[in-house]
CSV table of C-alpha atoms in Angstrom, one decimal:
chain,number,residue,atom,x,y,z
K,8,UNK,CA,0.0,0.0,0.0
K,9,UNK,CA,2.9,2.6,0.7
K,10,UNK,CA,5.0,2.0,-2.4
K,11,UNK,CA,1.0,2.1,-4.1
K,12,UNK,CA,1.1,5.8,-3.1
K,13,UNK,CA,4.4,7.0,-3.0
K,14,UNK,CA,4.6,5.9,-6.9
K,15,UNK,CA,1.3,7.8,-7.4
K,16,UNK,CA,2.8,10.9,-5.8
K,17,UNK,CA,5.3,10.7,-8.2
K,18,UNK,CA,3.2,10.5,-11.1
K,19,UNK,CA,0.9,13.6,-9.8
K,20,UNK,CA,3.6,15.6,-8.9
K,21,UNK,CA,5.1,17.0,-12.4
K,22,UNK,CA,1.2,18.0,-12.8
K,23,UNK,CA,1.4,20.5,-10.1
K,24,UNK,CA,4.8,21.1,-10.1
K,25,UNK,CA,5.5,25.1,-9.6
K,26,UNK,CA,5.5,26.8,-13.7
K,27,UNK,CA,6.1,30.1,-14.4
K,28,UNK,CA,2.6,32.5,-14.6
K,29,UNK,CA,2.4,33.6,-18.2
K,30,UNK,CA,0.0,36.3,-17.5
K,31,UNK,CA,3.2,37.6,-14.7
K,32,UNK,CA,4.0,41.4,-16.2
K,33,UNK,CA,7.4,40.9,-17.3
K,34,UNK,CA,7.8,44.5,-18.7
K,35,UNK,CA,10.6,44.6,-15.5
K,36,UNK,CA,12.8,42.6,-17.4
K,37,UNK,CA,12.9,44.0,-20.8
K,38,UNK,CA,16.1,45.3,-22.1
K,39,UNK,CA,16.2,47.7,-25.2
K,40,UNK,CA,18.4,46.4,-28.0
K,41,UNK,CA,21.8,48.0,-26.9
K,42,UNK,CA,21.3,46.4,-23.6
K,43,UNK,CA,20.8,43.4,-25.4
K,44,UNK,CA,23.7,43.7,-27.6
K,45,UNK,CA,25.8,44.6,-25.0
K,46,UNK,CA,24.9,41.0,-23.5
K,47,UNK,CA,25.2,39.3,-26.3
K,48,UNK,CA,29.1,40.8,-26.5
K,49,UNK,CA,30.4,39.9,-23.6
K,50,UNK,CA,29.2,36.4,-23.4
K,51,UNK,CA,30.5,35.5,-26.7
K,52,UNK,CA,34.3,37.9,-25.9
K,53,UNK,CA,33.8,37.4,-22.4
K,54,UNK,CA,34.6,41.2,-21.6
K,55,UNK,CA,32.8,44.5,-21.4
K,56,UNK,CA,32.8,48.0,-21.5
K,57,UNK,CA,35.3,49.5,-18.8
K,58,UNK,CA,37.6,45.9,-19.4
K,59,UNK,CA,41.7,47.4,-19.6
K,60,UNK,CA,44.1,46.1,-22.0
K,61,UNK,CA,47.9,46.7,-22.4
K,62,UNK,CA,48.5,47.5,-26.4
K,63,UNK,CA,51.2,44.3,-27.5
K,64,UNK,CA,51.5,45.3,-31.0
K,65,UNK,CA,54.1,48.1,-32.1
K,66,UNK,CA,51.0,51.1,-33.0
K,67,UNK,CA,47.3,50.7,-33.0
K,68,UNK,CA,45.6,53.5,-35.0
K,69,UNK,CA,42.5,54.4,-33.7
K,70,UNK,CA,39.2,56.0,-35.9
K,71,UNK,CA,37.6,59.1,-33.9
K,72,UNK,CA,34.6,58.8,-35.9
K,73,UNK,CA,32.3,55.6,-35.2
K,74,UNK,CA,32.1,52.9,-37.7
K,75,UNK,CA,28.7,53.6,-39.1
K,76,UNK,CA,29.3,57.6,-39.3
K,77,UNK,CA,32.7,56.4,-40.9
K,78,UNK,CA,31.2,54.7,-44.3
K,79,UNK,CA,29.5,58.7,-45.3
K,80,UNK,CA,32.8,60.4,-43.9
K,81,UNK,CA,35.8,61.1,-46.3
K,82,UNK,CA,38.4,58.9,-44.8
K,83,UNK,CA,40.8,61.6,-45.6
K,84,UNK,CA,40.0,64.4,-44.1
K,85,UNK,CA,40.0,61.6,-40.5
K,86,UNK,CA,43.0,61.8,-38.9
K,87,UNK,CA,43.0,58.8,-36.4
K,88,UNK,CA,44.7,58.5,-32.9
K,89,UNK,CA,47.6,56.6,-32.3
K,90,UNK,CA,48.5,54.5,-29.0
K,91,UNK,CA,51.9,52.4,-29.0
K,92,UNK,CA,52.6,49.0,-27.5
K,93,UNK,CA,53.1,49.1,-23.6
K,94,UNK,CA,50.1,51.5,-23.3
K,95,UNK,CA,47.1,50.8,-21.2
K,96,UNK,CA,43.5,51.5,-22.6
K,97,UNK,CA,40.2,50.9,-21.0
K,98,UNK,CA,36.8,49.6,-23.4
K,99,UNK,CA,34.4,53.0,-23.6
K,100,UNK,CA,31.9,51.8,-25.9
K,101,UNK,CA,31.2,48.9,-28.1
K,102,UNK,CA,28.7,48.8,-31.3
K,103,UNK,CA,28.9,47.0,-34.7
K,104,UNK,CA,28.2,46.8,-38.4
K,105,UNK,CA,25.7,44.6,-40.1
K,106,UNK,CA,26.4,43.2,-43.6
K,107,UNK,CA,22.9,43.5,-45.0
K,108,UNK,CA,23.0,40.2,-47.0
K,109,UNK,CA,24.8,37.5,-44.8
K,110,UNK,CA,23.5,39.3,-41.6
K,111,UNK,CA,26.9,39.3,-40.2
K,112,UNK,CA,28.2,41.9,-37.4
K,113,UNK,CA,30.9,43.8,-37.7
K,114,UNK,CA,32.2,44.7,-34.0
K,115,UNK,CA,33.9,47.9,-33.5
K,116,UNK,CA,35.1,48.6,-29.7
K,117,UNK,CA,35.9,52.5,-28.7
K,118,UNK,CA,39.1,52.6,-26.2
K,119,UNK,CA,40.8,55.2,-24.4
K,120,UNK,CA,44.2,55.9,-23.6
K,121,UNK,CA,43.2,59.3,-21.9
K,122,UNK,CA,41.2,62.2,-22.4
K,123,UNK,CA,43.1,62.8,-25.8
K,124,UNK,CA,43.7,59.5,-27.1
K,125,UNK,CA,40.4,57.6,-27.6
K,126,UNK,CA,39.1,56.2,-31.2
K,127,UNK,CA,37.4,53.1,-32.5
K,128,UNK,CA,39.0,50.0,-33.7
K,129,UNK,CA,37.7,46.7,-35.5
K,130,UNK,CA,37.4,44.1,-32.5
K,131,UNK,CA,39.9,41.4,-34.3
K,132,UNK,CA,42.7,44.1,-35.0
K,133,UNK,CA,42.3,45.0,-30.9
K,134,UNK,CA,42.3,41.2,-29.8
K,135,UNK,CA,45.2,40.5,-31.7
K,136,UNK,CA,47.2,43.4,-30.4
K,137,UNK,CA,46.2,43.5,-26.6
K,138,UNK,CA,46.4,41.5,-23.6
K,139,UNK,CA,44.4,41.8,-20.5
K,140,UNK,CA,45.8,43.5,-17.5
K,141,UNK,CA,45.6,41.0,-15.4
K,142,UNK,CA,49.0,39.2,-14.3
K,143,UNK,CA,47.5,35.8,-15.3
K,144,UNK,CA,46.4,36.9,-18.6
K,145,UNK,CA,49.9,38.4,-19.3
K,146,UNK,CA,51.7,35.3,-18.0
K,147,UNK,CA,49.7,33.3,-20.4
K,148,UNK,CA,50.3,35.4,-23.4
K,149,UNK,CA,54.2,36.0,-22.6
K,150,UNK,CA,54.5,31.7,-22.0
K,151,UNK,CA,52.6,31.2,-25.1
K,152,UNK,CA,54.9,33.4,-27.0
K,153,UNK,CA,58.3,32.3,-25.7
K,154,UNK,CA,58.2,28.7,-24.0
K,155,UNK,CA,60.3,27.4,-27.7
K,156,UNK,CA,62.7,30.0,-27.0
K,157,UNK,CA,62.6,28.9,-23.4
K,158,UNK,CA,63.0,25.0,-24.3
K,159,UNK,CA,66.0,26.0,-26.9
K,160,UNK,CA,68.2,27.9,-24.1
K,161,UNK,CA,67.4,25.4,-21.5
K,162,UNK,CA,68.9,22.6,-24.3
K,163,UNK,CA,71.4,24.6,-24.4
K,164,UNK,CA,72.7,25.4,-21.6
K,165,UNK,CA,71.9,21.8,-20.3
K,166,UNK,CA,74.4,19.9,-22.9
K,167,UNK,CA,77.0,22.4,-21.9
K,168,UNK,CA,76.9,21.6,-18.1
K,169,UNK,CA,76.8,17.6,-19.8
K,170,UNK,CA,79.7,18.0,-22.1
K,171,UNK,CA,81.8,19.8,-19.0
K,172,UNK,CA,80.5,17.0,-16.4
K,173,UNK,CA,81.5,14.3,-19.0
K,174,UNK,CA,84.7,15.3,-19.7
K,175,UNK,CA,85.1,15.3,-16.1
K,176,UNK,CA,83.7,11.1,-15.7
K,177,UNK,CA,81.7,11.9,-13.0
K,178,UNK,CA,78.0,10.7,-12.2
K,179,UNK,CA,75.8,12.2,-13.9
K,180,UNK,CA,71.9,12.6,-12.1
K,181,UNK,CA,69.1,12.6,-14.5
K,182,UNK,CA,65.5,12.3,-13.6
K,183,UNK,CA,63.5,8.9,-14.2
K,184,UNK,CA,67.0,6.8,-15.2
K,185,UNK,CA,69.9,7.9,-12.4
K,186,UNK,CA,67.4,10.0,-10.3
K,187,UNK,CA,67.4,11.1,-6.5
K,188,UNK,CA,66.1,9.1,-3.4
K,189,UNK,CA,62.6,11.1,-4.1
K,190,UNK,CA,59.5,11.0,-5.5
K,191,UNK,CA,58.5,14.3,-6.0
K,192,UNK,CA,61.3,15.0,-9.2
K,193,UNK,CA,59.3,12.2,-11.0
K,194,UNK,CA,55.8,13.8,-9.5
K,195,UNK,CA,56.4,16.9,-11.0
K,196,UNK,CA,57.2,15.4,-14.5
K,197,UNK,CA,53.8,13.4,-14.5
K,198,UNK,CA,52.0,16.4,-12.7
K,199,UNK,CA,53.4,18.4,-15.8
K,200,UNK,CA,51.9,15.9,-18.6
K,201,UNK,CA,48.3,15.7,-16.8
K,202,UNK,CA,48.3,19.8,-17.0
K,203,UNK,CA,50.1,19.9,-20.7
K,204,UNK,CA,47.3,17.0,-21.6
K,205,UNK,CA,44.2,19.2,-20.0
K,206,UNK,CA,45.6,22.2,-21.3
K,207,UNK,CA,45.5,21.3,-25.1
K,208,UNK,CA,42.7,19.4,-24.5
K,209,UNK,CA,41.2,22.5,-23.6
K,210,UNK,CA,42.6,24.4,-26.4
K,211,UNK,CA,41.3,21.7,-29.1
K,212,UNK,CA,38.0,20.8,-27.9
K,213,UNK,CA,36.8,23.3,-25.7
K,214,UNK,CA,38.4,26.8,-26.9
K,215,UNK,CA,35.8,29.1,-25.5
K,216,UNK,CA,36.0,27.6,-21.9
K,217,UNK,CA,39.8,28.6,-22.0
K,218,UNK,CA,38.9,32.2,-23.9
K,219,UNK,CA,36.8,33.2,-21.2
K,220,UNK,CA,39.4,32.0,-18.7
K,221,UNK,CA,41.8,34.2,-20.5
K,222,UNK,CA,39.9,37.2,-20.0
K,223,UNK,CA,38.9,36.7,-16.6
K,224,UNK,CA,41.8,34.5,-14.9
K,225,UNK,CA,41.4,32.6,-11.1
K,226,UNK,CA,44.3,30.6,-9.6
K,227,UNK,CA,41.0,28.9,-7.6
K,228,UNK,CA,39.8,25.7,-8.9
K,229,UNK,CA,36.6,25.4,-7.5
K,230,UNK,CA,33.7,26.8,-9.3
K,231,UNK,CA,35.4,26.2,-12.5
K,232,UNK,CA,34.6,24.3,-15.6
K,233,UNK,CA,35.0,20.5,-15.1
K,234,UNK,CA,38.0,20.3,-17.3
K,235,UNK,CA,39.5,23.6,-16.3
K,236,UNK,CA,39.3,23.1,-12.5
K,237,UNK,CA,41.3,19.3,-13.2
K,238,UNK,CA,43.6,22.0,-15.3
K,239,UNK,CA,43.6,24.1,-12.0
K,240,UNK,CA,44.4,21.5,-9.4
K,241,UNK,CA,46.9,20.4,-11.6
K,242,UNK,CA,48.8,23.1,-12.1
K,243,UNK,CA,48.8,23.8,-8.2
K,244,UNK,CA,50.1,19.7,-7.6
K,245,UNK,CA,52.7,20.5,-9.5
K,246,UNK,CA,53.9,24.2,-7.9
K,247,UNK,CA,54.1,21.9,-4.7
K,248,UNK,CA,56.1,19.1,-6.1
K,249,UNK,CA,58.6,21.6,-7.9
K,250,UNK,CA,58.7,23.2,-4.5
K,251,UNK,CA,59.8,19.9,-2.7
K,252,UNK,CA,61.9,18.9,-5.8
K,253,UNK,CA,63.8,22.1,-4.8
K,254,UNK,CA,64.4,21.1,-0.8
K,255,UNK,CA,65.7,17.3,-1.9
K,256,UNK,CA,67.8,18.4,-4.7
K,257,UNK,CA,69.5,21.0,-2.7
K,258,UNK,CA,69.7,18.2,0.1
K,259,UNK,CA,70.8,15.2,-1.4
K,260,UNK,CA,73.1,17.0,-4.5
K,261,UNK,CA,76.3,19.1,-4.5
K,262,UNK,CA,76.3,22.5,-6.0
K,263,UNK,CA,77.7,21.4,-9.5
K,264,UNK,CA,75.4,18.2,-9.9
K,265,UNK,CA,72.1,20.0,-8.6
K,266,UNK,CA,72.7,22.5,-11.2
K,267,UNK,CA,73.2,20.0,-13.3
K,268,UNK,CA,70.1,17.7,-12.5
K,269,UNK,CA,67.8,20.6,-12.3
K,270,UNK,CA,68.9,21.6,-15.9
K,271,UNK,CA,68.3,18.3,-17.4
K,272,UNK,CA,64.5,18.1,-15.1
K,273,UNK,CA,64.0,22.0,-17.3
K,274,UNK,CA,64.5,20.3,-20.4
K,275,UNK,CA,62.5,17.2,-19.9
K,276,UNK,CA,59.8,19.8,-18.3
K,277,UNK,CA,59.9,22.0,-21.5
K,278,UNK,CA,59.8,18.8,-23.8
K,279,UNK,CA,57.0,17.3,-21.4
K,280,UNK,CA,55.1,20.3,-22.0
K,281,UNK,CA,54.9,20.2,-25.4
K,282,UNK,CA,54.9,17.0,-26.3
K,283,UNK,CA,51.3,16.5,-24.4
K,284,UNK,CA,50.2,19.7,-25.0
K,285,UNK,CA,50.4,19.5,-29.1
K,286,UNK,CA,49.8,15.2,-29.0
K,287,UNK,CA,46.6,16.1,-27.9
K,288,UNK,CA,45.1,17.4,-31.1
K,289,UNK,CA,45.8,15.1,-33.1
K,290,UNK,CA,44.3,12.0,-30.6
K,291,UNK,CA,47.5,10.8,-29.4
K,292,UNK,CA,48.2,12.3,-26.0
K,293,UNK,CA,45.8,10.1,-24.2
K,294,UNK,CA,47.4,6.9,-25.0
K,295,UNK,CA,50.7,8.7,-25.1
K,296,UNK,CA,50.3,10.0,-21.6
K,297,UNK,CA,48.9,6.7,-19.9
K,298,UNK,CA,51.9,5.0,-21.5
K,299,UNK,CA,54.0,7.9,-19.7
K,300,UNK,CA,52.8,7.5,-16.5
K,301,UNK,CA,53.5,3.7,-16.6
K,302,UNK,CA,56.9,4.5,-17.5
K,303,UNK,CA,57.4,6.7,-14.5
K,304,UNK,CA,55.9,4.4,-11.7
K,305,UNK,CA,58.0,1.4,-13.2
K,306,UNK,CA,61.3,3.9,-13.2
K,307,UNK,CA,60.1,4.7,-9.6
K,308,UNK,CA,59.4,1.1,-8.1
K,309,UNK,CA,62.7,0.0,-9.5
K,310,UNK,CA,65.4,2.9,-8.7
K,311,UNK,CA,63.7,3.4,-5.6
K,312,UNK,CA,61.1,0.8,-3.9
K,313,UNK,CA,64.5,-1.5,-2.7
K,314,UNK,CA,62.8,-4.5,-0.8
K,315,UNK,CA,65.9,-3.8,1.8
K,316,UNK,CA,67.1,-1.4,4.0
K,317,UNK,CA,70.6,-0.4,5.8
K,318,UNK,CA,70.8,-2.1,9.4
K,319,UNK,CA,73.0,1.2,10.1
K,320,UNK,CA,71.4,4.1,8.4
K,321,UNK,CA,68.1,3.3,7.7
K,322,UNK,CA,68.5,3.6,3.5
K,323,UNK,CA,67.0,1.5,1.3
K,324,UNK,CA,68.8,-1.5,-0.4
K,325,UNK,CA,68.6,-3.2,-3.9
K,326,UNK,CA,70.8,-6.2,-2.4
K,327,UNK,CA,72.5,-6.8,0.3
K,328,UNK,CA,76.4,-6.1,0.8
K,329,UNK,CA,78.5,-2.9,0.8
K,330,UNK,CA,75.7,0.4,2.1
K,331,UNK,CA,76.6,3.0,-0.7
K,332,UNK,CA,75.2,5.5,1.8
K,333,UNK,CA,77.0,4.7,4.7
K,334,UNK,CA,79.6,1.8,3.4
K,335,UNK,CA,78.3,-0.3,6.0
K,336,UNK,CA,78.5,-4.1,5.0
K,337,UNK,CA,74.5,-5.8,5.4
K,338,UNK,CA,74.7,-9.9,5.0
């Protein structure tokens, strides 16, 4: 008899479930068409009127006259404002053209410099010659631009500290083959391929979850996008096991072989990065990056899970004889 009337409660209740009243005046939440517009803009560009930029490009020139009072307006008798890379500008206004036959908007965005220096530009000239104020936003850009540059120094600079250590025939530390007694090097390389995997995931598949992060940047995960707050998280897992890398390099390494080690860990970072980052895209940074992280635990259980340890110091032991820690002999 109970389940008999709990099931018809469920069948009655989408019947007089709450609706919205159509005869409700809803005159309170009409918007005229520029608020409308104005909407429309920034969920699509994900930013507004009084949004500041910093100009990137080397000169922006900048139409005092708006778009639609430009097309009647001899273009040479305008002579447009200028503002120069390094300037900040603010968003005043924002309107747009309408091609009459496809229907297709033209956005125009009015930005200031100062009280002399305002002027409209075409929205895709601004985007590509701008970057948000924010620090995030800028440290995106500036990484985007430079991290081949980056990878190409670090190469560098790491197979000239190899060449001098060879010629030397000393022991050479490299992460996942002769690494330290820790697992945080080989943490932060797999903590780096689940970030470089999310992020071009991101990039490929969902592009306007990452725009819209681009233009209003968090370092907080939660609250975020699914795949952007795994992007998140990841990114802060892997501050902390740099972080720790840091302490047991400088504790277990002398000053020539930590500079050394954490040379060689920058290069496999860099290449880390974009390998899973690009892989991605074309489907095969999933398998890729399971294979990865395979690799790393089995480098990790055999370097460094020894089924022995040191009756003297404590250290772990692959076999038993001469402690290379403490040179103590274990039978």
């Amino acid at each position: 008899m109970l389940h008999r009337n709990l099931l018809l409660l469920i069948l009655i209740f989408p019947l007089v479930a709450c609706h919205p009243d159509e005869n409700k005046n809803t005159t309170g939440w009409d918007l005229t068409r520029e608020q409308r517009d104005s909407l429309y803009f920034a969920r699509t560009r994900h930013y507004s009127i009084n949004y500041n930029f910093i100009i990137t490009g080397d000169s922006l020139a900048l139409n005092p006259i708006p778009p639609r009072q430009l097309i009647s307006t001899f273009s040479e008798t305008i002579t447009p404002g200028m503002v120069y890379k390094g300037d900040k500008v603010v968003v005043a206004d924002i309107t747009y053209t309408e091609n009459d036959s496809s229907r297709q908007r033209h956005w125009y965005i009015k930005i200031a410099h100062n009280q002399e220096v305002m002027g409209w530009v075409e929205e895709k000239l601004l985007r590509d010659n701008m970057v948000p104020c924010d620090p995030i936003s800028q440290f995106i850009h500036t990484f985007s631009d430079t991290h081949i540059y980056l990878f190409c120094i670090l190469i560098a600079l790491a197979l000239l500290f190899y060449i001098y250590r060879l010629k030397q025939h000393k022991h050479i530390p490299f992460i996942h083959f002769q690494d330290i007694d820790s697992i945080y090097p080989g943490l932060l390389c797999v903590t780096t391929a689940l970030a470089a995997t999310l992020y071009g995931s991101m990039q490929h598949f969902a592009p306007e979850i990452w725009q819209a992060y681009y233009f209003n940047p968090s370092l907080n995960p939660i609250g975020q996008p699914g795949i952007l707050a795994a992007f998140l998280a990841s990114v802060w897992m892997m501050l902390i096991a740099f972080i720790a890398t840091l302490d047991e390099v400088n504790r277990q390494l002398r000053h020539m072989e930590m500079i050394t080690y954490l040379l060689g860990l920058g290069c496999t970072w860099l290449i880390i990065y974009v390998v899973f980052s690009q892989s991605v895209k074309i489907y095969i940074g999933y398998p890729l990056f399971l294979a990865y992280l395979a690799f790393a635990w089995n480098q990790y259980r055999k370097h460094h899970l020894a089924p022995l340890v040191c009756g003297r110091c404590g250290r772990p032991l692959h076999h038993l004889g001469e402690c290379p820690f403490c040179h103590a002999i274990n039978k």
